[in-house]
Each structure stands twice: as structure tokens, then as C-alpha cells.
mmCIF file of C-alpha atoms in Angstrom:
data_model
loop_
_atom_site.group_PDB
_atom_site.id
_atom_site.type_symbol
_atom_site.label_atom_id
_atom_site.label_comp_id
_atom_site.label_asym_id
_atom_site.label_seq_id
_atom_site.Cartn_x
_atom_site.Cartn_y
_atom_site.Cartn_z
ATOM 1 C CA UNK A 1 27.175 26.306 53.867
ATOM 2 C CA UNK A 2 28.791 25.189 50.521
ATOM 3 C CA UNK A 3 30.448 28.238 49.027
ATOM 4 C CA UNK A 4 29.369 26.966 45.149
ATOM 5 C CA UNK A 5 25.637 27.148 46.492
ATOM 6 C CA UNK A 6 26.333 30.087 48.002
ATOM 7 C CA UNK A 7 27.486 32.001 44.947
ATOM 8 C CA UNK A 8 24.313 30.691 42.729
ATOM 9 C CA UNK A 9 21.169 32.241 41.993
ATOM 10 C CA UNK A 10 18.047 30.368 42.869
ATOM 11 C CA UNK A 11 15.507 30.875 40.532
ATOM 12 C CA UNK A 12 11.723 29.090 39.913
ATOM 13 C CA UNK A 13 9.688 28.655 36.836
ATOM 14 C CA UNK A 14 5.949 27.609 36.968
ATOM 15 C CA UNK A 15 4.047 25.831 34.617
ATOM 16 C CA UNK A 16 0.569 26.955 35.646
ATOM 17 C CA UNK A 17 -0.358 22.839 36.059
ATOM 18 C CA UNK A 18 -3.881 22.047 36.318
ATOM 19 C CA UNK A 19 -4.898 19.816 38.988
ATOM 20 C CA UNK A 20 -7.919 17.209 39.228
ATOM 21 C CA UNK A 21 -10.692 19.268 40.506
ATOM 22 C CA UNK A 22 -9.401 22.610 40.312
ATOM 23 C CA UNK A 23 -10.511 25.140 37.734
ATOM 24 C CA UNK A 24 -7.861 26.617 35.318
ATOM 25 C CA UNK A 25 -8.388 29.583 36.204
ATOM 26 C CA UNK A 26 -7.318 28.602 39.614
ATOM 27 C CA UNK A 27 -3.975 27.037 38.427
ATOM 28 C CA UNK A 28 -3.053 30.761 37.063
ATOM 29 C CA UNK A 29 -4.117 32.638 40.348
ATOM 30 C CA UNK A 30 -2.202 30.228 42.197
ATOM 31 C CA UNK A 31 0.784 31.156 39.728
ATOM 32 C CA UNK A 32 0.477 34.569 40.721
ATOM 33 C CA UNK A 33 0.807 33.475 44.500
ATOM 34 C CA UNK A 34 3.548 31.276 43.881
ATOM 35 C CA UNK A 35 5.368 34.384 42.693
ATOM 36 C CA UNK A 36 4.383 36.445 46.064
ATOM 37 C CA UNK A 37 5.655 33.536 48.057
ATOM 38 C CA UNK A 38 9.080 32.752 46.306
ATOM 39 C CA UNK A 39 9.785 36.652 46.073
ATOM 40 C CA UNK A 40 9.757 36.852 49.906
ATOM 41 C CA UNK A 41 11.908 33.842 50.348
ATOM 42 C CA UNK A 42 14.163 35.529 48.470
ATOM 43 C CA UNK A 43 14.165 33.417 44.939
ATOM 44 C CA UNK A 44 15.818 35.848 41.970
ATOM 45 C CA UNK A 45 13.644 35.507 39.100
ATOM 46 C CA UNK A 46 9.896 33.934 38.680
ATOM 47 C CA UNK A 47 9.339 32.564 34.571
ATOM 48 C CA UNK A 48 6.133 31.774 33.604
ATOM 49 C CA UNK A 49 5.631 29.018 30.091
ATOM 50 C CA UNK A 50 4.276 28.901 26.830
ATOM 51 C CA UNK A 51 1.409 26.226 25.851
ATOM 52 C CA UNK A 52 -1.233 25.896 23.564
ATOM 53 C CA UNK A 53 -4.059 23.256 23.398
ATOM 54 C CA UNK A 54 -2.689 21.542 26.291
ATOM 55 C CA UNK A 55 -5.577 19.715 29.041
ATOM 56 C CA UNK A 56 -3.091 20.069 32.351
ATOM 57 C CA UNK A 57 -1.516 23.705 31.686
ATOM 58 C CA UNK A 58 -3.676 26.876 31.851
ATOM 59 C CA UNK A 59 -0.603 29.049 30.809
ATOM 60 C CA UNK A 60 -0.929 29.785 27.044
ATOM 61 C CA UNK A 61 -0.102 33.488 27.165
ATOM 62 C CA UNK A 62 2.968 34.109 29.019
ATOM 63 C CA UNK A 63 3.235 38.081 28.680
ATOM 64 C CA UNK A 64 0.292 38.468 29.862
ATOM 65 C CA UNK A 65 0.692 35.955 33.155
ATOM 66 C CA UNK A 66 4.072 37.816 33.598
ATOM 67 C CA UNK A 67 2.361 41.172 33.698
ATOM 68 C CA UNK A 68 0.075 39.879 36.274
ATOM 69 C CA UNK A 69 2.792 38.484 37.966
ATOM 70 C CA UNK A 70 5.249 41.602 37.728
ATOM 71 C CA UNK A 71 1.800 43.782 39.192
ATOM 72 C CA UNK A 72 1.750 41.388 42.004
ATOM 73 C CA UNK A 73 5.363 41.546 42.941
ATOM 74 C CA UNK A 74 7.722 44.182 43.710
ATOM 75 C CA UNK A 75 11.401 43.284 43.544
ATOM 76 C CA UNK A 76 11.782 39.872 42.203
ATOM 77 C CA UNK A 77 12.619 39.779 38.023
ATOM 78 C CA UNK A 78 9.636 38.437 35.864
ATOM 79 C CA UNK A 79 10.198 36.611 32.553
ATOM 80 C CA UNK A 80 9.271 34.116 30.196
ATOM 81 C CA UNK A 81 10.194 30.325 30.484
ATOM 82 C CA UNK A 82 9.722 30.758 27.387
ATOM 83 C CA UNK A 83 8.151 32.650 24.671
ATOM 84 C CA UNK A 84 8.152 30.084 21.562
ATOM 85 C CA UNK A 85 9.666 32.489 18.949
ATOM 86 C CA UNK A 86 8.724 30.631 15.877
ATOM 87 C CA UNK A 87 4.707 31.064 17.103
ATOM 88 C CA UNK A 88 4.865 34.692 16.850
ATOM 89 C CA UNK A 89 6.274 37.451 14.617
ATOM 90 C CA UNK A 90 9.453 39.200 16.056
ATOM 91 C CA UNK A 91 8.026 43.120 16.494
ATOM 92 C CA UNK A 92 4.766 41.813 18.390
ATOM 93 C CA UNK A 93 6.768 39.844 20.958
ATOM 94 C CA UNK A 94 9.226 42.691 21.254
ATOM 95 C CA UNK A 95 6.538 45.083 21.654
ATOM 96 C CA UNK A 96 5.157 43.193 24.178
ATOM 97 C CA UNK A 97 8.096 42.655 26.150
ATOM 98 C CA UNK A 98 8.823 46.902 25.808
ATOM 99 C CA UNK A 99 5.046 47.108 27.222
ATOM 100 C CA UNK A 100 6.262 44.636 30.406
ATOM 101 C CA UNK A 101 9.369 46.823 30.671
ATOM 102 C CA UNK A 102 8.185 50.053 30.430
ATOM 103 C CA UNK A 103 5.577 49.237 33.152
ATOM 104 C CA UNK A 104 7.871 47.408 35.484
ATOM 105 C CA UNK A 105 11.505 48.587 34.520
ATOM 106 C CA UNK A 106 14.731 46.673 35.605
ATOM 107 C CA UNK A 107 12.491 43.351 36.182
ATOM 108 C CA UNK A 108 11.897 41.740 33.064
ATOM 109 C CA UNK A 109 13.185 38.617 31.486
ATOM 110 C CA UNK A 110 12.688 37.533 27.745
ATOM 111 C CA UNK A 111 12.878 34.014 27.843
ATOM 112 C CA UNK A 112 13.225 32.344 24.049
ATOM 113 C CA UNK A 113 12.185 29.170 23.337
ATOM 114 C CA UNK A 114 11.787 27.475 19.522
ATOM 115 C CA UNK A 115 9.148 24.843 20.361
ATOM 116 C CA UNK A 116 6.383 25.043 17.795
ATOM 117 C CA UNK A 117 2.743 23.910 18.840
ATOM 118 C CA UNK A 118 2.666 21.026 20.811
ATOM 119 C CA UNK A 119 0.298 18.591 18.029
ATOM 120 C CA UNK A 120 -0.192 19.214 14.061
ATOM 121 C CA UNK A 121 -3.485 20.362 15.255
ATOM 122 C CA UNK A 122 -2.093 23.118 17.775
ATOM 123 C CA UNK A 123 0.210 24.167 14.866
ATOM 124 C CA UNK A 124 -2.329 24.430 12.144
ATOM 125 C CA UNK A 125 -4.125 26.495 14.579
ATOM 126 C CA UNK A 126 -1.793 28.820 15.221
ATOM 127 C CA UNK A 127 -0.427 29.274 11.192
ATOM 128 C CA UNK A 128 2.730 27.249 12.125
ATOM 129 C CA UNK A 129 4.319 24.197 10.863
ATOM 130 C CA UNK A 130 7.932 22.483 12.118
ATOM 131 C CA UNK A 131 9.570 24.187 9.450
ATOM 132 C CA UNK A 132 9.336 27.554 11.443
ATOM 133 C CA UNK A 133 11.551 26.371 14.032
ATOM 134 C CA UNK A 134 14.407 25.747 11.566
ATOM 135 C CA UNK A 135 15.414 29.584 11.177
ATOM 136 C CA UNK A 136 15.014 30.278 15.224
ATOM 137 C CA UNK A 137 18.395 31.599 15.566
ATOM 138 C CA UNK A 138 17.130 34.656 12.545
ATOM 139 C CA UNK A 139 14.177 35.056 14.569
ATOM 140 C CA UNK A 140 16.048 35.749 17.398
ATOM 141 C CA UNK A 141 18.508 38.485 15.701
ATOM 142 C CA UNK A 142 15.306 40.299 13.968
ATOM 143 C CA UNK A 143 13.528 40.416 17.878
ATOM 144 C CA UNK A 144 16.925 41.482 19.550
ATOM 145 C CA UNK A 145 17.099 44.696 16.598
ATOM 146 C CA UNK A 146 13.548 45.956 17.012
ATOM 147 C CA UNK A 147 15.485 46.807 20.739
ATOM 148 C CA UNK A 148 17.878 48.533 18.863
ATOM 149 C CA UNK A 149 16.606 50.207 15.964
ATOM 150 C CA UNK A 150 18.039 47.963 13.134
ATOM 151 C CA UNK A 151 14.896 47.516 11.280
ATOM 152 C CA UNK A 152 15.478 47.453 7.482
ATOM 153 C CA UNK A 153 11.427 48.145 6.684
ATOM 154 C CA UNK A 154 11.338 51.731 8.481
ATOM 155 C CA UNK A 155 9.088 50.680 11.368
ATOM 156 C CA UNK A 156 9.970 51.186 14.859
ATOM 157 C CA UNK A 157 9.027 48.826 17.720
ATOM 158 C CA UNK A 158 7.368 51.201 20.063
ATOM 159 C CA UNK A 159 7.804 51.068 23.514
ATOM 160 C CA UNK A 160 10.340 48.511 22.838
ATOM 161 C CA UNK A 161 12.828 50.616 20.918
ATOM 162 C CA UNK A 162 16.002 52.066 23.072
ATOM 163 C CA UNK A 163 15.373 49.601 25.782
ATOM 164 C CA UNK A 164 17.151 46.367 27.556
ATOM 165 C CA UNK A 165 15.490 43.538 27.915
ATOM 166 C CA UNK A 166 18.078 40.612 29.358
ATOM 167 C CA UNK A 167 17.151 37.871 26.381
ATOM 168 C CA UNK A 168 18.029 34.407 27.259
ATOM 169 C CA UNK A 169 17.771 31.326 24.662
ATOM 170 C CA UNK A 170 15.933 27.638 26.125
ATOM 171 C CA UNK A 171 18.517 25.546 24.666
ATOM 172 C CA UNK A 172 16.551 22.406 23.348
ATOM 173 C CA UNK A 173 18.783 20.419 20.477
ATOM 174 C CA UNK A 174 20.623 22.635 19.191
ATOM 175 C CA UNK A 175 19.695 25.738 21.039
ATOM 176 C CA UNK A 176 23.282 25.864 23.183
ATOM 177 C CA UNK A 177 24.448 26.594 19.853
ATOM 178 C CA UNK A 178 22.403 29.382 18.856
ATOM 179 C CA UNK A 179 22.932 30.552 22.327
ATOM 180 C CA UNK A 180 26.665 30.727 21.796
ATOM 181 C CA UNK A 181 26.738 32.505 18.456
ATOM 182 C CA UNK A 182 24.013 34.814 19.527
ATOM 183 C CA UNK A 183 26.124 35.622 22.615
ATOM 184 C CA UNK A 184 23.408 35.168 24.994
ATOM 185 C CA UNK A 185 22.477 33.464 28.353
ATOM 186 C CA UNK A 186 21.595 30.392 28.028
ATOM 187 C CA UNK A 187 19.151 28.162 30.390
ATOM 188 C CA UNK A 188 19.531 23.980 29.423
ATOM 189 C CA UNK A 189 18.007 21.359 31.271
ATOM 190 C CA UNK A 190 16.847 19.241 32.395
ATOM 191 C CA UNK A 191 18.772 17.825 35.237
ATOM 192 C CA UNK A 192 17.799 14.087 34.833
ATOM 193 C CA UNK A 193 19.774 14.143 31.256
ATOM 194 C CA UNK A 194 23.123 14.831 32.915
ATOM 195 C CA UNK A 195 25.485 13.793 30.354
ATOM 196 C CA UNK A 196 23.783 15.424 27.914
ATOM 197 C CA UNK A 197 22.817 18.583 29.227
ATOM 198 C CA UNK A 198 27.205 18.845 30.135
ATOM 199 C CA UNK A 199 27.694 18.159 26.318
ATOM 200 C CA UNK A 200 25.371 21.016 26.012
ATOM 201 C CA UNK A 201 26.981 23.540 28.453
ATOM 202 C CA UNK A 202 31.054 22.306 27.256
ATOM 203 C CA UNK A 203 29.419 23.099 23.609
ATOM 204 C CA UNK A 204 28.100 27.191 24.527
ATOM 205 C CA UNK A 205 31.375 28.152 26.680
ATOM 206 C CA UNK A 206 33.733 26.664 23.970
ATOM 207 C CA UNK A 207 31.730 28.282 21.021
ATOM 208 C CA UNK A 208 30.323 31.683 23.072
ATOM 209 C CA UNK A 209 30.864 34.680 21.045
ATOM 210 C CA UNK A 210 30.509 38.080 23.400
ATOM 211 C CA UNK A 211 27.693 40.218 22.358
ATOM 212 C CA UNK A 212 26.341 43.625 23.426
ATOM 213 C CA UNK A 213 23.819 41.393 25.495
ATOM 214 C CA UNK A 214 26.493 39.404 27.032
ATOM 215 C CA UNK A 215 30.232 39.977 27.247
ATOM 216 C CA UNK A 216 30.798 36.402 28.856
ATOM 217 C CA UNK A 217 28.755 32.783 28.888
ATOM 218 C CA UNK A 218 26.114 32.673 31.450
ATOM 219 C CA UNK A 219 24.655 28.921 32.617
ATOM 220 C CA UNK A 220 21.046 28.970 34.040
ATOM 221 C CA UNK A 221 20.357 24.727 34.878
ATOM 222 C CA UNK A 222 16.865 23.414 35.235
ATOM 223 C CA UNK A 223 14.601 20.938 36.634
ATOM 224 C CA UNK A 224 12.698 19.670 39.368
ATOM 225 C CA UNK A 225 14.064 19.980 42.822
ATOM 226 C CA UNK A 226 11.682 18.554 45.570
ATOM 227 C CA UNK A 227 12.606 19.003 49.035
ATOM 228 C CA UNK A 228 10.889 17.953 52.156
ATOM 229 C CA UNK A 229 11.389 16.696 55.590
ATOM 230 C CA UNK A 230 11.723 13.346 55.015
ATOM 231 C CA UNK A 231 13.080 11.407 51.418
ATOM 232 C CA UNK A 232 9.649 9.627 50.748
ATOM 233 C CA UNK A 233 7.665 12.896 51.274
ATOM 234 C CA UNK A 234 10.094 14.687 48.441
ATOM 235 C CA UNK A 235 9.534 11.590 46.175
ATOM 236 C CA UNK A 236 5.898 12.021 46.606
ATOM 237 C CA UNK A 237 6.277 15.598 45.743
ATOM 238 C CA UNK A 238 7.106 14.555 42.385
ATOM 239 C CA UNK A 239 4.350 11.577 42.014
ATOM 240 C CA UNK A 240 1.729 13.642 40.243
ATOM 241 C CA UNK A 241 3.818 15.086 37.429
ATOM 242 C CA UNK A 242 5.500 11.492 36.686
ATOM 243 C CA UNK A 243 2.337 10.287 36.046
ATOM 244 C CA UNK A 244 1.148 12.991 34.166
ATOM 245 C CA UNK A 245 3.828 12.270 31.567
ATOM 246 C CA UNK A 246 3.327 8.964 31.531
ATOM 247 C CA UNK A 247 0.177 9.257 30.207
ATOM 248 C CA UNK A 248 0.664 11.433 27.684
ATOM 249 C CA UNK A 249 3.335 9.182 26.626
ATOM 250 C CA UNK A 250 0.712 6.543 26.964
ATOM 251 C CA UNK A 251 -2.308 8.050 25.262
ATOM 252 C CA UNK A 252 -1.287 10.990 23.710
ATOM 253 C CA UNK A 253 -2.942 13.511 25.863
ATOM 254 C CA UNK A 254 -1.165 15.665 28.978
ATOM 255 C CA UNK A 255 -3.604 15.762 31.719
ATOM 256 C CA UNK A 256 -4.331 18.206 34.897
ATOM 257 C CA UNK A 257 -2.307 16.569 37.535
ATOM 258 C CA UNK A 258 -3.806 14.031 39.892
ATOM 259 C CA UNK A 259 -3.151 13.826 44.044
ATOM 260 C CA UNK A 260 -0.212 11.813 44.846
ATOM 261 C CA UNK A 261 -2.104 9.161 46.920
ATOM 262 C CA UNK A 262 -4.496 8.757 43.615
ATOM 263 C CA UNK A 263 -1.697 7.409 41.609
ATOM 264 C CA UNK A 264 -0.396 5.295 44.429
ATOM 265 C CA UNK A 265 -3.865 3.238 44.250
ATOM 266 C CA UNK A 266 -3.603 2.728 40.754
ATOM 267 C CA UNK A 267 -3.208 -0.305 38.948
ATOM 268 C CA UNK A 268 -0.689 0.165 35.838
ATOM 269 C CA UNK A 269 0.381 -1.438 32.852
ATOM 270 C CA UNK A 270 3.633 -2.179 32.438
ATOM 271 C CA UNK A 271 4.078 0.340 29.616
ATOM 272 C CA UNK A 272 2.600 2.934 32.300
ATOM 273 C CA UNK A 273 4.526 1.781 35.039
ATOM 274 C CA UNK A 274 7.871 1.913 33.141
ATOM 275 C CA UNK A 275 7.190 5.837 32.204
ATOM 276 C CA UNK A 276 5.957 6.617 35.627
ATOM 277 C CA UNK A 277 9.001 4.715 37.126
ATOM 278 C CA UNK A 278 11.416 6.662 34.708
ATOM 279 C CA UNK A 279 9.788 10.013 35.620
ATOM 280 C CA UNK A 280 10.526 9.788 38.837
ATOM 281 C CA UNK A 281 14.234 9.036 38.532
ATOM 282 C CA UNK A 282 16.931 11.498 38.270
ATOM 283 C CA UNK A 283 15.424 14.587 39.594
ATOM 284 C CA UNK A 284 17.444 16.294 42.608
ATOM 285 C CA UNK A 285 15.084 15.733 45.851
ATOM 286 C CA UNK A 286 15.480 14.521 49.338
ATOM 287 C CA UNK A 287 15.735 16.206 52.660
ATOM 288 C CA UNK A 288 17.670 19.476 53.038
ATOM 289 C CA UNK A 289 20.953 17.987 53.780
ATOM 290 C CA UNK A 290 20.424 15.469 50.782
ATOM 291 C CA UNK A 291 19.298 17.744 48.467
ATOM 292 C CA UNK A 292 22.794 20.556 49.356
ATOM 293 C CA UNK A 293 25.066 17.612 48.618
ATOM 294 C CA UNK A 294 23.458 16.724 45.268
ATOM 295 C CA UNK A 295 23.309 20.686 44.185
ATOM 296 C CA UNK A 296 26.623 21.098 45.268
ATOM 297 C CA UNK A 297 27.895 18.024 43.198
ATOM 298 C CA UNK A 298 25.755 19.177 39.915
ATOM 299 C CA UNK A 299 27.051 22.864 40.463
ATOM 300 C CA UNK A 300 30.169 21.869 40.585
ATOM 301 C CA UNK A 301 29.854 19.569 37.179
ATOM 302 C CA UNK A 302 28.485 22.321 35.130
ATOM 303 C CA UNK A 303 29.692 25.091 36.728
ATOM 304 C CA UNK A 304 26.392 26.700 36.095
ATOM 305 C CA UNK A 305 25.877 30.326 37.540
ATOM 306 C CA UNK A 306 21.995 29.697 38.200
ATOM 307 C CA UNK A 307 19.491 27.465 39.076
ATOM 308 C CA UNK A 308 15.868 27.488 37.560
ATOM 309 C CA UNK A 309 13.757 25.171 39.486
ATOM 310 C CA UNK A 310 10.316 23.915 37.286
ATOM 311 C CA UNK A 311 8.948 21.475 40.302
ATOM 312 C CA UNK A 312 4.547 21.220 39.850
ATOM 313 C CA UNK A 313 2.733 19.001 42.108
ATOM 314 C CA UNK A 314 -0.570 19.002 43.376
ATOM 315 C CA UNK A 315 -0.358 19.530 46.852
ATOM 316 C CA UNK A 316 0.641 23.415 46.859
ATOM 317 C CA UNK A 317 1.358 23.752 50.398
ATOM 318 C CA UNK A 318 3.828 20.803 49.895
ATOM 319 C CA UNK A 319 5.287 22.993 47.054
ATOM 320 C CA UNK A 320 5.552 26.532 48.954
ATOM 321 C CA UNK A 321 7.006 24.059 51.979
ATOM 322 C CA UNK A 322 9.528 22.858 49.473
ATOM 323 C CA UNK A 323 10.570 26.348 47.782
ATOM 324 C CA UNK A 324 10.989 27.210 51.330
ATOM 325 C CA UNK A 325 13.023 24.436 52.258
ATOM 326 C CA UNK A 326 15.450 25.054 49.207
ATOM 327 C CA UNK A 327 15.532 28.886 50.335
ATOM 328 C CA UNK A 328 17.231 27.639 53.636
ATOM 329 C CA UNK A 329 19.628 25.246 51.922
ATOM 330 C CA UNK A 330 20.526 28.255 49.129
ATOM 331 C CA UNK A 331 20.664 31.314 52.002
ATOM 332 C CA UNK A 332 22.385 29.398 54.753
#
């Protein structure tokens, strides 16, 4: 076994993706499994997302799936892939996140991301406009005090107050910077933007600054990792979410996620077929042998301490198969 793969943390996000003919209350239940299944094959951490107003993901309240998730568990951490700062006030997210750890302490995860609403509809919705993303990095110093008690209006964040919960920072644009200043873990992605995401990592070590959250830069690398017994089944592991994207990018709307051999039979454009081709590209997957010798090569690159895998499909015994495959190639 590679001793780089060895030394890195395998951890999995899910998306809570709708899928043609499923419910979506079904996609969240089978979130909750997901995190059952990964825990006993030994994955670190399970993160759970942030989206609002969007068709193909039922997962638009992330503290409360983690809860579920953290009730349902019993060693594995539980966070946030992320919580999108600038759609909430400060206090309410850190009181949240002292409810999660005060219920389930030494397992939770704040996950920060700055996305705000996915359309101008979404963000009118929710009270929010672009602007509110622009001052993420003071958003992010007025959560991290209500922890410790540096409110300047007199309140206290109650459970939250007194207690550690690890914060990391989704580095989209320029999140690696915020990350660095802030002195916090940072998780960058995805894996298909190589050159770019190394830009990103080079930028945090070179510019970290060590915090009481952090004393040293810590890399968390994600993506979509599909792994199965042969190359074509991995590649078809990632069919469904390829052409989900390329048809948002083609009419403007993300959709559940449609069987693998459904998009096979379908006739494209050549707009379509030039997203659906791209989406496929670049994403670590193969057999298990394939799939060591590409993590040990991207490991290597960005030195990263952790992986965060974000693979959805439809076929969720091809998934679990998958996660379990990548549990052999990380424990040896």
C-alpha cells in the first residue's frame, strides 16, 4: 500500500441527490444510511450540503440532516459541506452548531461556505442578494467569537459559548484566502480543475496565519471518486450526475438524477453532448488499482492531508459498492 494514501483521511460528503422516481424524502433517508454504511467502513467524517430551491437536491437544511445523521451514527464526525454563511446571521448558525455539539460532543464539523442562493429568485427569498457574500471572511470572525465570548452587543450564544467546534472554510474564488488569514482548515476542490485548485492550495500554505483554531495549514481535496470492478462500470457511476449538469447548464434548471442506462439512450444536442462529455472528464475513477495510482499521484501534487469524496449517482448499491471499494484501496 502507498504510504501517502496511507497517511490520508478518507472522508465523504453527500448531496442528498434526488433521483427519477424516488421521493425526496427518500433521497434524505438514504443520506442517513449512507452515513451508517461509510462509518463502518471506516470513512472519518460524513458532511451533509446546503441548497435552496433546487429540483434534484432534497438537502436544504444541513444542521438539521447532520443531527439526524450524528443520532444515527456513533463514532464517525458529522459536519456541514457547507453551511452558506452569508444566508444566515452568525449567532443562529453558531447556536445551532453548540445544539449539534452539545448533543453529540467531539463529532461535529462546521463546514463554511459563502455561496448565496442558487437564482435571484432563491435569494430574494431568503432576504439575500450577492452583495452578502462580499464580507464572508467578517462573517466568519463574528460566528468563530460567539464560541468564544467576544460579542460586543452583551448577548451570549447559548449552548454555543465555551465550546470547540473544528470550523473549516469551502474555498470557492477567493476562499483559500480567507482560509489562510482566518487560520483555518481549508477544503478546495474540485479535482477535475487541477491547476487551479494547486494555485489555490500554494496560495493558503504560503499566506496561512496560525490561529487558536489551527496552529498549522490543513488541506481537505474534493470531488468525485468512482470506483468499481471494471473502468466502464466506474464511468457509468458518474453518468447520471454529468448529465444532470448538463442540463442545468442547458436549461437552467438542476434536475433529480436519471438511471445511467436512461442517458445512454438519449439523443443529444451538441450543446448537451459537449457538457455531458466535459462532466465526465477529469474525475478520479477506475478499478481499485487505477484509482490508488491516480490518488497517490494527486496526493502527492497537493500534498493534501484529506480527502472529501462528493460522488452521487443513482444506482445506490453501485455507490455503497464504490465507498467500499475506496475503503480497501485507503485501509490496505
Amino acid at each position: 500500500m502507498s504510504s501517502v494514501i496511507a497517511a490520508t483521511r478518507f472522508s465523504v460528503l453527500d448531496r442528498s441527490r434526488t433521483r427519477e422516481g424516488h421521493p425526496a424524502a427518500e433521497a434524505l433517508r438514504d443520506t442517513v444510511r449512507l452515513a451508517q454504511e461509510v462509518e463502518a467502513l471506516g470513512y472519518h467524517r460524513f458532511w451533509v450540503s446546503e441548497h435552496h430551491g433546487v429540483p434534484g437536491v432534497a438537502g436544504s437544511a444541513p444542521t438539521v440532516l447532520a443531527a439526524a445523521v450524528a443520532a444515527a451514527t456513533r463514532t464517525i464526525r458529522v459536519g456541514t459541506g457547507g453551511v452558506m454563511l452569508p444566508n444566515h446571521r452568525p449567532l443562529v448558525v453558531a447556536e445551532q452548531f453548540g445544539v449539534l455539539e452539545s448533543l453529540f460532543p467531539g463529532r461535529v464539523d462546521m463546514g463554511l461556505g459563502r455561496s448565496v442562493g442558487f437564482t435571484d429568485g432563491v435569494r430574494k427569498a431568503l432576504g439575500r442578494d450577492k452583495g452578502d457574500a462580499e464580507d464572508f471572511a467578517g462573517q466568519i470572525q463574528e460566528l468563530l467569537g460567539w464560541f468564544r465570548s467576544s460579542s460586543p452587543t452583551g448577548v451570549h450564544a447559548r449552548p454555543a459559548e465555551g465550546l470547540t467546534v473544528p470550523p473549516f472554510v469551502l474555498a470557492m474564488g477567493e476562499g483559500a484566502d480567507i482560509a489562510a488569514r482566518a487560520g483555518l482548515p481549508m477544503v478546495i476542490g474540485d479535482l477535475r480543475t487541477r491547476e487551479k485548485m494547486l494555485r489555490g492550495i500554494d496560495h493558503y500554505r504560503e499566506h496561512f496565519r496560525p490561529s487558536p483554531w489551527a496552529a498549522e495549514p490543513y488541506v481537505v481535496i474534493s470531488g468525485s471518486v468512482a470506483v468499481a470492478a471494471t473502468p466502464e462500470e466506474a464511468r457509468r457511476l458518474l453518468v447520471p450526475e454529468a448529465w444532470s449538469m448538463a442540463y442545468s447548464r442547458t436549461h437552467g434548471t438542476f434536475p433529480a438524477l436519471p438511471p445511467a442506462e436512461r442517458v445512454e439512450a438519449l439523443a443529444m444536442t451538441a450543446k448537451e453532448r459537449g457538457f455531458y462529455e466535459g462532466g465526465l472528464t477529469g474525475h478520479i475513477a477506475g478499478t481499485e488499482e487505477q484509482v490508488a495510482h491516480e490518488l497517490e499521484s494527486v496526493l502527492k501534487e497537493t500534498g493534501a492531508q484529506e480527502v472529501l469524496v462528493t460522488t452521487s449517482t443513482f444506482d445506490r448499491a453501485a455507490l455503497v459498492d464504490s465507498y467500499r471499494r475506496l475503503a480497501r484501496i485507503a485501509n490496505g
